Structures are given as C-alpha cells and as structure tokens.
PDB file of C-alpha atoms in Angstrom:
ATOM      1  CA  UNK A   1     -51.626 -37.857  44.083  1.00 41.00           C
ATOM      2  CA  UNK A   2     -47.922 -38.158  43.736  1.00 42.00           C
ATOM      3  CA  UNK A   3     -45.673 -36.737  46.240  1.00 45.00           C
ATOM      4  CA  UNK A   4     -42.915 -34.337  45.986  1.00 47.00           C
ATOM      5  CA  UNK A   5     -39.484 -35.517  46.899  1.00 62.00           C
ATOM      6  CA  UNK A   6     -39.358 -32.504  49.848  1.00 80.00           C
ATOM      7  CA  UNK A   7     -42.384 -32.037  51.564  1.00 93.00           C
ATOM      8  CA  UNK A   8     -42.796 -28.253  52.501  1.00 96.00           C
ATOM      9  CA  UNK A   9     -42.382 -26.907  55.514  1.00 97.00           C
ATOM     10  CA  UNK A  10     -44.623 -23.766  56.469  1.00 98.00           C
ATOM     11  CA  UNK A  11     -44.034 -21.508  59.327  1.00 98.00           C
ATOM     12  CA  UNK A  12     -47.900 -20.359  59.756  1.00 98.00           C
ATOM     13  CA  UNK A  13     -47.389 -16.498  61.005  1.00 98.00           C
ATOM     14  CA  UNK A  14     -50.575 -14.506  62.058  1.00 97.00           C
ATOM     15  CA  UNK A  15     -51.253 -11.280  62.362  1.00 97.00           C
ATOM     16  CA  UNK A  16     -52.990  -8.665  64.431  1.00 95.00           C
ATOM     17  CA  UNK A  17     -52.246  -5.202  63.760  1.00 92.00           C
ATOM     18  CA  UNK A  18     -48.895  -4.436  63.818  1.00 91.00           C
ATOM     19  CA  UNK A  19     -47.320  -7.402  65.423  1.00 96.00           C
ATOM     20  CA  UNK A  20     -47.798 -11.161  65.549  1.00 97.00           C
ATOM     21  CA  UNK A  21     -49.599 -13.201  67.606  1.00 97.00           C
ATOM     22  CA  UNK A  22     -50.458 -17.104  68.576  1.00 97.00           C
ATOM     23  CA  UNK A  23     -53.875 -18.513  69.120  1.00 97.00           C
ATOM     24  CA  UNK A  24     -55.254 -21.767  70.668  1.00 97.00           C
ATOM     25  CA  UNK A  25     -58.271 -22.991  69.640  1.00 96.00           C
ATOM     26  CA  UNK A  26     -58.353 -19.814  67.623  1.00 95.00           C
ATOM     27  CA  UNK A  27     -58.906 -17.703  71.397  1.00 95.00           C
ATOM     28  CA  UNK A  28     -55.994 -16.241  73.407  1.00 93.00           C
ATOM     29  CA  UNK A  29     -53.671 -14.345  71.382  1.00 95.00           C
ATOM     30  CA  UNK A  30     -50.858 -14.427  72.888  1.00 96.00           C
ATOM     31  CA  UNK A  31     -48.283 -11.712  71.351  1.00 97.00           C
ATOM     32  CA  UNK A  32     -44.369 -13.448  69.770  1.00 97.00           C
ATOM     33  CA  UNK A  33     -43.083 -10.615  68.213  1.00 96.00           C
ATOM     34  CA  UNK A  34     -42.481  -8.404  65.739  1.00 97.00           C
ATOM     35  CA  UNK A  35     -42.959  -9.974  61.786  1.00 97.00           C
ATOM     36  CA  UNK A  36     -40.228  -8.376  60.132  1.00 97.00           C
ATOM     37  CA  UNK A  37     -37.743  -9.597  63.046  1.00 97.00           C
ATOM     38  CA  UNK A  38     -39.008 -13.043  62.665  1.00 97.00           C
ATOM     39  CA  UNK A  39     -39.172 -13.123  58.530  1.00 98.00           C
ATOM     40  CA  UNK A  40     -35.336 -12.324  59.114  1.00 97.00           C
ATOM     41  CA  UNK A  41     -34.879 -15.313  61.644  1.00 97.00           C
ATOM     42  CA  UNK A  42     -36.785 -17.430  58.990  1.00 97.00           C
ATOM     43  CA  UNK A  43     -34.739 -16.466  56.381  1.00 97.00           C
ATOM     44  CA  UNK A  44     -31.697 -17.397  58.356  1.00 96.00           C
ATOM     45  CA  UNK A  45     -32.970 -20.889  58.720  1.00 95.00           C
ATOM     46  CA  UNK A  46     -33.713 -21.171  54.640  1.00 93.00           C
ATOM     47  CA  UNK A  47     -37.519 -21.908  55.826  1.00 96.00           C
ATOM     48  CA  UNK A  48     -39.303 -23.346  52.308  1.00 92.00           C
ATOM     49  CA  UNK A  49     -42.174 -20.271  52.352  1.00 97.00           C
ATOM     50  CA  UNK A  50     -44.010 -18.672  54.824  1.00 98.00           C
ATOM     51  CA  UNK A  51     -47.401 -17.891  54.949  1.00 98.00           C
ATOM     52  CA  UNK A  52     -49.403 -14.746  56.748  1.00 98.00           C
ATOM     53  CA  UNK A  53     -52.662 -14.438  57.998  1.00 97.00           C
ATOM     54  CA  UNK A  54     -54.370 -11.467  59.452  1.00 96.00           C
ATOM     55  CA  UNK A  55     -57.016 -12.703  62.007  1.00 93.00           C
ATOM     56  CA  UNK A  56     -58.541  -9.004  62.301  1.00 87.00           C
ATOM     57  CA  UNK A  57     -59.421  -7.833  58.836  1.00 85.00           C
ATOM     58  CA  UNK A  58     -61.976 -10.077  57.482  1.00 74.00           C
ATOM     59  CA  UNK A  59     -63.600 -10.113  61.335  1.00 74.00           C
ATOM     60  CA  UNK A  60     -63.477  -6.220  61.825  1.00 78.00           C
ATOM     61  CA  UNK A  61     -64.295  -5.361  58.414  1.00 80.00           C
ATOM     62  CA  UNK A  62     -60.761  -4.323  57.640  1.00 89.00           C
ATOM     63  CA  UNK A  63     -58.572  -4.151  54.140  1.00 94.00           C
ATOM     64  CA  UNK A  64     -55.166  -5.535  53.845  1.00 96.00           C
ATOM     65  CA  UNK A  65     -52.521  -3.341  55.626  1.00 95.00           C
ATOM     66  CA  UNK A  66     -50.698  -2.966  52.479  1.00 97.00           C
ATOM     67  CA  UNK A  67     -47.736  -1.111  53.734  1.00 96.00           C
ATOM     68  CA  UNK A  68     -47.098  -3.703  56.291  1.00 96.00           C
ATOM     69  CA  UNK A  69     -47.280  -6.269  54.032  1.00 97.00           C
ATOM     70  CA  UNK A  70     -44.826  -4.658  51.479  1.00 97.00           C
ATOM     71  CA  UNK A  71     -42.634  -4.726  54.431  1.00 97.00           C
ATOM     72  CA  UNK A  72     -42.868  -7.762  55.818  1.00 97.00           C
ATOM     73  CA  UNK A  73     -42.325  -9.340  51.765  1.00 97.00           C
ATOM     74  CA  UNK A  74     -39.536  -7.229  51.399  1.00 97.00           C
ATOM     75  CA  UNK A  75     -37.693  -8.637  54.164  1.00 97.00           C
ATOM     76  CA  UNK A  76     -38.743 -12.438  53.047  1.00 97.00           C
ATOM     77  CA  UNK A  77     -35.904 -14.023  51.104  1.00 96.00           C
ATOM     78  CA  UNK A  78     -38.729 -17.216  50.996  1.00 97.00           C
ATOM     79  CA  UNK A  79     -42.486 -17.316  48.834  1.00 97.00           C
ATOM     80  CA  UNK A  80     -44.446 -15.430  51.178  1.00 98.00           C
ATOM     81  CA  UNK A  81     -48.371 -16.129  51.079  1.00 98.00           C
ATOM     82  CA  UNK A  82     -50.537 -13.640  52.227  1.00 98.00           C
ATOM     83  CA  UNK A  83     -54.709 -13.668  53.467  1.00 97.00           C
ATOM     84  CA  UNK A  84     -57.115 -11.376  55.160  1.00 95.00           C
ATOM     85  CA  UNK A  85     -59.591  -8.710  54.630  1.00 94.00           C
ATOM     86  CA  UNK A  86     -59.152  -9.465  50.846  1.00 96.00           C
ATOM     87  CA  UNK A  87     -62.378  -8.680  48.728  1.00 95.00           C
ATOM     88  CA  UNK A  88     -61.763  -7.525  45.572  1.00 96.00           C
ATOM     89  CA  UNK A  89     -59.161  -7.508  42.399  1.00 97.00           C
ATOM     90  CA  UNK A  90     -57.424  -4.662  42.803  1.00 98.00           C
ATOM     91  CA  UNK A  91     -56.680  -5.690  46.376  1.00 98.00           C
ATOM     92  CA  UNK A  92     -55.043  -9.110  44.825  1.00 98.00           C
ATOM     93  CA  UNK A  93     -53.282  -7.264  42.146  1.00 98.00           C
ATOM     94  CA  UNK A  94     -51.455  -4.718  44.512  1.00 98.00           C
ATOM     95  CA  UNK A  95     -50.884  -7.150  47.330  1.00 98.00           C
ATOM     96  CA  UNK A  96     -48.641  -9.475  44.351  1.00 98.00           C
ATOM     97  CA  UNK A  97     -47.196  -5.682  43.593  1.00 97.00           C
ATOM     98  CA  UNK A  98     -45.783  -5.868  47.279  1.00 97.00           C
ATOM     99  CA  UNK A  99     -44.235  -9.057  46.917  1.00 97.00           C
ATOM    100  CA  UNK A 100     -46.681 -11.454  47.964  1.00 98.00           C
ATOM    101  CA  UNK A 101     -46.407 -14.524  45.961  1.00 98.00           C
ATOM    102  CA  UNK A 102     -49.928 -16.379  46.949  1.00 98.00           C
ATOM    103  CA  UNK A 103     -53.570 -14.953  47.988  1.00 98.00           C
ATOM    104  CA  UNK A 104     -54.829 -16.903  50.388  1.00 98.00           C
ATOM    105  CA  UNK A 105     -58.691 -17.074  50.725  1.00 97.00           C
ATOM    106  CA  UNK A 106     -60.331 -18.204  53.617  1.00 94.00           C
ATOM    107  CA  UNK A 107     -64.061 -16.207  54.309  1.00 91.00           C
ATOM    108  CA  UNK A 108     -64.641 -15.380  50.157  1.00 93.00           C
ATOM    109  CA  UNK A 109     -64.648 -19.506  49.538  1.00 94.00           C
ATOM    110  CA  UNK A 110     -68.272 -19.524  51.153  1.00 92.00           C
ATOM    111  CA  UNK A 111     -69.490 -15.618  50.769  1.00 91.00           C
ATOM    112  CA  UNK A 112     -67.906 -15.169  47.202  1.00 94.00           C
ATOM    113  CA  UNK A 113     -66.524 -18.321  44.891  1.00 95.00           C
ATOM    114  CA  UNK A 114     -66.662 -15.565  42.489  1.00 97.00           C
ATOM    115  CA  UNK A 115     -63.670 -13.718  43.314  1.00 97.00           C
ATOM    116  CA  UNK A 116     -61.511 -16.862  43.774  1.00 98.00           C
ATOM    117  CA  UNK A 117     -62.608 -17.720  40.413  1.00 98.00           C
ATOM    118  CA  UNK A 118     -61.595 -13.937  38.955  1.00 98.00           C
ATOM    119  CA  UNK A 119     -58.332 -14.223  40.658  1.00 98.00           C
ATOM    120  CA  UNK A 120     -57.640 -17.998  39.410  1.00 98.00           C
ATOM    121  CA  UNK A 121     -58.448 -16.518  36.296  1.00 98.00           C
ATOM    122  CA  UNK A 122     -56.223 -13.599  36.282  1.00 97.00           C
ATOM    123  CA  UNK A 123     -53.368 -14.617  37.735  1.00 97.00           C
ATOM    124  CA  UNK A 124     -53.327 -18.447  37.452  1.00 98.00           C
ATOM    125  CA  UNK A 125     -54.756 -20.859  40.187  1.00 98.00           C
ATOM    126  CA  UNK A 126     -51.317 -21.753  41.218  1.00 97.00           C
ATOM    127  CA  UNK A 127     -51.002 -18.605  43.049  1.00 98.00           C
ATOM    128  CA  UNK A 128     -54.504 -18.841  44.516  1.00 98.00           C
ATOM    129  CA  UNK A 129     -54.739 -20.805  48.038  1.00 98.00           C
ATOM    130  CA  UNK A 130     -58.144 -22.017  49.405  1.00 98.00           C
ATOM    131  CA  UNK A 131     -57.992 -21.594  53.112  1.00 97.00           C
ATOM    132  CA  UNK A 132     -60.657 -23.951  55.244  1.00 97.00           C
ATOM    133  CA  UNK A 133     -61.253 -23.774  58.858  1.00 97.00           C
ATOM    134  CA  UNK A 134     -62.117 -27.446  59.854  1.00 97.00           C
ATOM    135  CA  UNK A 135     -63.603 -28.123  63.753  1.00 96.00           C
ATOM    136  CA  UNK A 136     -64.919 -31.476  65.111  1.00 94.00           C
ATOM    137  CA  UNK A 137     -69.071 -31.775  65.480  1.00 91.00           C
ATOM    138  CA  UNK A 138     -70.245 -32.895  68.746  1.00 87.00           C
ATOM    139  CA  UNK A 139     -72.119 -35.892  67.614  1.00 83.00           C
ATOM    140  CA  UNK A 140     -69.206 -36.545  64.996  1.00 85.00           C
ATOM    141  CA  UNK A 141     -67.797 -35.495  61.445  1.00 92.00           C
ATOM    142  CA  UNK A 142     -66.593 -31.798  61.054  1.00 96.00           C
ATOM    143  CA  UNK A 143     -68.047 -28.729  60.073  1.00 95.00           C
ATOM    144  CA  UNK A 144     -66.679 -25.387  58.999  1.00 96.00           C
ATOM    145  CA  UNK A 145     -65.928 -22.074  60.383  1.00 94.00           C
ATOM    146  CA  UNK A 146     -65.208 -18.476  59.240  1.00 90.00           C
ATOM    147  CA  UNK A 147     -64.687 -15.103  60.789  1.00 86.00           C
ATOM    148  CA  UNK A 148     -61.409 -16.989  63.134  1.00 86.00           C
ATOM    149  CA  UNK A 149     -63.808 -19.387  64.373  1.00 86.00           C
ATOM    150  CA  UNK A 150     -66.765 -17.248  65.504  1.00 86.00           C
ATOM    151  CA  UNK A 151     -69.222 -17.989  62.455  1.00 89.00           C
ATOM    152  CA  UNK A 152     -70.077 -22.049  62.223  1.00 90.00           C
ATOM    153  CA  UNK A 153     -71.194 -23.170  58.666  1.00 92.00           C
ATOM    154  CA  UNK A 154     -72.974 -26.633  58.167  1.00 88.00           C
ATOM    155  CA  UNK A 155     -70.650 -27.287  55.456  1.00 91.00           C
ATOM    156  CA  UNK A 156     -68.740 -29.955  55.642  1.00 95.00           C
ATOM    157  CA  UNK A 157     -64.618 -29.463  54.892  1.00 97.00           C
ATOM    158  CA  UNK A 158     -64.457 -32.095  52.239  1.00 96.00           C
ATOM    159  CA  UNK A 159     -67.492 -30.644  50.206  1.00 96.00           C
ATOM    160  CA  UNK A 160     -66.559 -27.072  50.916  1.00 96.00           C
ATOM    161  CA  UNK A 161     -62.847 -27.879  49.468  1.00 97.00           C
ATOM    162  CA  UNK A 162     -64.038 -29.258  46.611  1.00 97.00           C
ATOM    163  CA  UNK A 163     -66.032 -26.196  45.676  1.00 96.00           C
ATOM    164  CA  UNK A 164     -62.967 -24.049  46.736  1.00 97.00           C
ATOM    165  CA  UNK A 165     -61.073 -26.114  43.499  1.00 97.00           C
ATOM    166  CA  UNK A 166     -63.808 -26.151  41.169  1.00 97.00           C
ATOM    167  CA  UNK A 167     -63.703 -22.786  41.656  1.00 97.00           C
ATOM    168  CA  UNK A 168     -60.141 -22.315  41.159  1.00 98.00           C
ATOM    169  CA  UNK A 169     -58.268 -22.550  43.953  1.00 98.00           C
ATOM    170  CA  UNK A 170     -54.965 -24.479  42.811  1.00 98.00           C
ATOM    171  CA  UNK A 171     -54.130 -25.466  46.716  1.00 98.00           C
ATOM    172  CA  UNK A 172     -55.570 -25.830  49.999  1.00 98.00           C
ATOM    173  CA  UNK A 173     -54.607 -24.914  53.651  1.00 98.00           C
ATOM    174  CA  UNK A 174     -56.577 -26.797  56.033  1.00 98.00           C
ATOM    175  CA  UNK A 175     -56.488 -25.588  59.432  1.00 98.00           C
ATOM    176  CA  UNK A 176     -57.799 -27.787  62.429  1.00 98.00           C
ATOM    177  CA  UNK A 177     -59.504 -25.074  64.974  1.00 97.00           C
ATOM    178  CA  UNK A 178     -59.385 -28.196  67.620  1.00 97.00           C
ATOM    179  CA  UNK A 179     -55.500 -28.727  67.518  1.00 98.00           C
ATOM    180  CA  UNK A 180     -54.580 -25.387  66.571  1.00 98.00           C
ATOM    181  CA  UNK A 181     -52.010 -24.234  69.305  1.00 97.00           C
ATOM    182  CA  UNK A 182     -52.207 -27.799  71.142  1.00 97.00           C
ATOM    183  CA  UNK A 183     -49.210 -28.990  69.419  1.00 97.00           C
ATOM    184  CA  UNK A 184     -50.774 -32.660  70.051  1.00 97.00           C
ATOM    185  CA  UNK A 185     -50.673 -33.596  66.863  1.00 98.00           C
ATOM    186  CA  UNK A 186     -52.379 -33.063  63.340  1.00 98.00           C
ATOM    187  CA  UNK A 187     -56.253 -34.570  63.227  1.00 98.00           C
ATOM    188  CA  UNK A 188     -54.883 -36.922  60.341  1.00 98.00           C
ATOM    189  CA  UNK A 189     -58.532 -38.151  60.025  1.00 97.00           C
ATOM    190  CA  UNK A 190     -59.573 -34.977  58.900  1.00 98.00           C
ATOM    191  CA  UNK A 191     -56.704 -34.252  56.768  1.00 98.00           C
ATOM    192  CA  UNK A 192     -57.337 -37.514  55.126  1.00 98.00           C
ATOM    193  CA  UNK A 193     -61.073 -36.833  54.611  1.00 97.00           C
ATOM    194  CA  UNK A 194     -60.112 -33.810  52.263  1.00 97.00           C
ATOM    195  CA  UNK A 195     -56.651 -35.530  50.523  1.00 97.00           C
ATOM    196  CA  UNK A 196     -59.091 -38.184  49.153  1.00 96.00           C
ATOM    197  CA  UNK A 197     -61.559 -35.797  48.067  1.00 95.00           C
ATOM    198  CA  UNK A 198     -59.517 -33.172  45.643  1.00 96.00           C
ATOM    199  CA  UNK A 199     -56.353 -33.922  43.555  1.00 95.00           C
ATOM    200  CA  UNK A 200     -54.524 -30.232  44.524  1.00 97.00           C
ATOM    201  CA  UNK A 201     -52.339 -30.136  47.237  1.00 97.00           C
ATOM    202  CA  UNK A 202     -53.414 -29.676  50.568  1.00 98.00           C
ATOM    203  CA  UNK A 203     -51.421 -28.052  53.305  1.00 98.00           C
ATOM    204  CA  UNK A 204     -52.294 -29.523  56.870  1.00 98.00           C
ATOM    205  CA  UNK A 205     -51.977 -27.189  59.335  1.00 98.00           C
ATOM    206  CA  UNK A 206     -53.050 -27.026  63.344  1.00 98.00           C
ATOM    207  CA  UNK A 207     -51.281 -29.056  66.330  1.00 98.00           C
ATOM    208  CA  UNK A 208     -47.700 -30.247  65.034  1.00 98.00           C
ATOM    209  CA  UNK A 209     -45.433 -30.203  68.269  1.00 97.00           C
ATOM    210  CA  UNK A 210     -42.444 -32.405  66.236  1.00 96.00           C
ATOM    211  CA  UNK A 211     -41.137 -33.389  63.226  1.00 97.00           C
ATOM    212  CA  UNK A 212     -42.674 -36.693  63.573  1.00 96.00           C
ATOM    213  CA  UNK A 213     -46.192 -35.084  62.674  1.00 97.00           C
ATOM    214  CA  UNK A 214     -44.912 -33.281  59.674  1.00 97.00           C
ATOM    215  CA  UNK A 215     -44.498 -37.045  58.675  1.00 96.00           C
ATOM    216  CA  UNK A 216     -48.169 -38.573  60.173  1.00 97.00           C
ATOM    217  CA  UNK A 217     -49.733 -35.240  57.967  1.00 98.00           C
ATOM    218  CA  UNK A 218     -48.338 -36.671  54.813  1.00 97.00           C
ATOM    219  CA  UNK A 219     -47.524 -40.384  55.372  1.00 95.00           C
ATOM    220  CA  UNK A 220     -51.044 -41.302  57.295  1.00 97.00           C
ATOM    221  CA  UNK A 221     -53.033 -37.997  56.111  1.00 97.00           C
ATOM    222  CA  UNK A 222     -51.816 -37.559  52.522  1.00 97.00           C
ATOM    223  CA  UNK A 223     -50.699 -33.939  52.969  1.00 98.00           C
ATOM    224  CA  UNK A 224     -48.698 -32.672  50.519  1.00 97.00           C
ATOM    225  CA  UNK A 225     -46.955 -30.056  52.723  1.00 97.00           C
ATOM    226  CA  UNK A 226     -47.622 -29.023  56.137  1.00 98.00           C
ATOM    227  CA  UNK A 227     -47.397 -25.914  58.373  1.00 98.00           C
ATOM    228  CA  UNK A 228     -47.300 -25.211  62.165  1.00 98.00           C
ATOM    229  CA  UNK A 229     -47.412 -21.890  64.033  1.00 98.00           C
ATOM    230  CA  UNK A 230     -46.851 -22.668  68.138  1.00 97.00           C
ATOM    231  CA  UNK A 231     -44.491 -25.269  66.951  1.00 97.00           C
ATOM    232  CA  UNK A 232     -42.193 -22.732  65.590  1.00 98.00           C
ATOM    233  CA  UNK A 233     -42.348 -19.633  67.535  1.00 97.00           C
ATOM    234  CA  UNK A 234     -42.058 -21.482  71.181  1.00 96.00           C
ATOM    235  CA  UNK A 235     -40.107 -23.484  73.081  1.00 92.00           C
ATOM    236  CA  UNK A 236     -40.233 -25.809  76.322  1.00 89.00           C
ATOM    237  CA  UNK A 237     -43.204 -26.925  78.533  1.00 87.00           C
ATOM    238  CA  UNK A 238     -43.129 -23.297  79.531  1.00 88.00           C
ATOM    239  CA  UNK A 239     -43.722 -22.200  76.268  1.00 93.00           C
ATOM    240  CA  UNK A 240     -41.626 -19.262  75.863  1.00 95.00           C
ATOM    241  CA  UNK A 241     -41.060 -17.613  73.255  1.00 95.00           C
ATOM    242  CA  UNK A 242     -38.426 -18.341  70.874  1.00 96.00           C
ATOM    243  CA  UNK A 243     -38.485 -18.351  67.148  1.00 97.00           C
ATOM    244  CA  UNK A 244     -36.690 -21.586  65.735  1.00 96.00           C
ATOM    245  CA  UNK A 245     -37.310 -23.814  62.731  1.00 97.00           C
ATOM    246  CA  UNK A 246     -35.714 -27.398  62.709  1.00 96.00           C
ATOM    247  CA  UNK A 247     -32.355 -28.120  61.469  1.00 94.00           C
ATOM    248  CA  UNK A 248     -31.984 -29.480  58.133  1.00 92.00           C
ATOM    249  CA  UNK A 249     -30.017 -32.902  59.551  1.00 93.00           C
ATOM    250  CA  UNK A 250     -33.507 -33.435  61.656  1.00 94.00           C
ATOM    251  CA  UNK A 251     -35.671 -32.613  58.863  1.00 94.00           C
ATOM    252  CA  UNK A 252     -33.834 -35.039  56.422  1.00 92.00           C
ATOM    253  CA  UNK A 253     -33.525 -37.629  59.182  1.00 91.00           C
ATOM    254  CA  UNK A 254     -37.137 -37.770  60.976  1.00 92.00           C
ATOM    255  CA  UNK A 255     -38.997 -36.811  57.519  1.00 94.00           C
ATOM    256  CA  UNK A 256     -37.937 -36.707  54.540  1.00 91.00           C
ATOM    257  CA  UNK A 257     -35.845 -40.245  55.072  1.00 89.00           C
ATOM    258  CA  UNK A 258     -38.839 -41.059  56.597  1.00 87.00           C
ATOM    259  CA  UNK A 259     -41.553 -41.105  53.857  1.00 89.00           C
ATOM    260  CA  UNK A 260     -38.588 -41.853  51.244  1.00 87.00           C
ATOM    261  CA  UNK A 261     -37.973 -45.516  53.106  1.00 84.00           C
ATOM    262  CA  UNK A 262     -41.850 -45.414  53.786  1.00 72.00           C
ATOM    263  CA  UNK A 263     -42.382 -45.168  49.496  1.00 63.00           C
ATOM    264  CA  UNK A 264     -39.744 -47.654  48.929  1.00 56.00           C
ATOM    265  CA  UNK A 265     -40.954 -50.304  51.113  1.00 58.00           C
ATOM    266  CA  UNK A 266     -44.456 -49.809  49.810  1.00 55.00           C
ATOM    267  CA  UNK A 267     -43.481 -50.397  46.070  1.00 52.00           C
ATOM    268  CA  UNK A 268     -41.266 -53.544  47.417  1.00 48.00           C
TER     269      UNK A 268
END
C-alpha cells in the first residue's frame, strides 16, 4: 500500500461521562480535562483530526451522549471521529448530524458485522472506522478484546480486521491494550501483522512517547497514520498534565523527512 506524503497525526481523546480521561493498560483512568477545552487547544495546534472514544457506553449499556458530542464537534475546527455505545442507524445518522465526520466501531465488528455493513452502505465506507483491541497471548501471538479490555475473544487481530473490511469498514484503528498509556513504544510486530493482511489504512495506536515512533508505526509497521493519547495530554517523568501536540518544525524534521529520505533511499 502506497503511502501518503503526510502521515496523520491523531490525538486519541477518551471519554467518560462528561470529561476526559487516560487509561493504562486500559485500567486507571486518570481524569485530563475537560473535551471542549482541549478540542480548542487542538485546534490551536492545527492537529490533522481527532478521534473520540467513550469507554463507558458500550460497557454500561449506554447510547451516545449526543448533546455532548454536538458540542465537542462544534468546537473542532479538525475531522472529528467519534465511537461508543453505537448500535443502530439512526444513532450513525444523527451522530454525522452533530458534526462527527467518522463512526468508529469497535464491540459491533464481532457482535454485529451487520451494522458496519448498513452503515458502509449508507454512508460510504470511507467514513466507517473498524476499531480492534489487540493484547499479547501468554504463550505468544495476540488475541482480541472488547468491552475496554474486560471481554477476551480467541480471535486473532489480523483475521478479525479482515472481516471488519470485508464487511465494510474503509479504515482501521488498532489499539495495543499492552502499550496503551506506557508510552514505550508502538508493538510494531503487531501493527505489521495487520498492515500485511488488509489493503485499507490502518491507524496504530497505543504507547508512542515521541515522534520517533510515529515514524517506527509507519516506516517498520506499515501504518498509514498513527495516534497517541498519554503522549499528548502529559508531560515530564511526572506526568502532569498538559495538553500539547508537537510543533510542525519537529514533525517535518523527525517524521515526515524521515520516511521521505527513508522512500528515496529505498527506490535508489
């Protein structure tokens, strides 16, 4: 698969009730703020898109807060992608009403292919976002996860993805539950394991800590874009909390340079 001349770069916000929180491992929220105040700091930073995920609804049996959401897209000056607690057509149809731009689907690509198939349908796969949580095996290989981690599937991430697009899905977040919130680094073996497997792009998400591994995700991985939560919303050992976003000088130094000179010495 080809890549774009600038990779994307996705602040991954998630949310719990009326404010947004950070997981590690998918345990220990830890609260960062209030979303619309941090849309506005990402807007001031020209951020590429942002995507939100509630981590209550589908796990507490919830729908989408749709007047929250219609704020927080107001305020985005970005593509704003939105999943949680989403279960039927109507849902989809007023949540792009509000301003969402992308439906992302995360239980519903193992309980109901149907629906992401409906939606890809109805609206056009490119706005439909397969989201797949990934976690090491203990004797190896990866297996899935639903429900933010609490409901283990046998299904392995690279089959499970490829289902996700035959069913519709015209892109794919893959989340590592392992390196979520470690900021050690993206598991580039698992990224890789779904890049080979599906020709749609495939957002890596779960342990970036530096530009550097925005680069590793799609140089080493074969990402297309990637996206980082703890990464963006602290700072220092300490991790306090501090919404920030790289500067554009970094960004075109440490990445996109990076896999440009990385392209050109391959075809040399």
């Amino acid at each position: 698969m080809s890549r774009p001349e600038r990779i994307r770069v996705i602040p991954c916000l998630l949310l719990k009730g009326d404010g947004l929180v950070k997981t590690t491992k998918f345990k220990q929220p830890v609260y960062v703020g209030d979303p619309i105040n941090t849309v506005k700091i990402f807007n001031e930073k020209q951020v590429d898109e942002i995507a939100v995920l509630d981590i209550s609804a589908s796990h507490e049996g919830m729908e989408p807060q749709f007047d929250r959401i219609a704020e927080i897209a107001s305020e985005a000056f970005m593509p704003m992608a939105y999943g949680g607690g989403i279960r039927s057509l109507d849902q989809i149809k007023r949540l792009f009403q509000s301003g969402v731009e992308k439906i992302v689907f995360n239980t519903s690509v193992l309980t109901n292919s149907d629906l992401i198939t409906k939606a890809a349908d109805q609206f056009g796969s490119q706005s439909i976002v397969a989201s797949i949580d990934a976690k090491r095996s203990l004797l190896g290989g990866y297996h899935c996860v639903t429900h933010g981690g609490r409901v283990k599937h046998k299904r392995k991430p690279a089959d499970l993805v490829r289902q996700a697009v035959d069913s519709g899905a015209g892109e794919v977040l893959l989340n590592s539950v392992d390196r979520d919130g470690t900021q050690a680094g993206y598991d580039i073996e698992l990224i890789a394991s779904v890049t080979s497997s599906v020709s749609v792009p495939v957002i890596a998400c779960g342990g970036a800590g530096q530009v550097s591994d925005f680069a590793a995700a799609v140089q080493d991985g074969g990402a297309a874009a990637v996206a980082a939560g703890s990464m963006f919303v602290f700072h220092g050992v300490h991790r306090a909390v501090l919404v920030n976003f790289p500067d554009e000088k970094v960004l075109q130094e440490q990445l996109f340079d990076r896999l440009a000179n990385k392209t050109i010495n391959t075809r040399s």
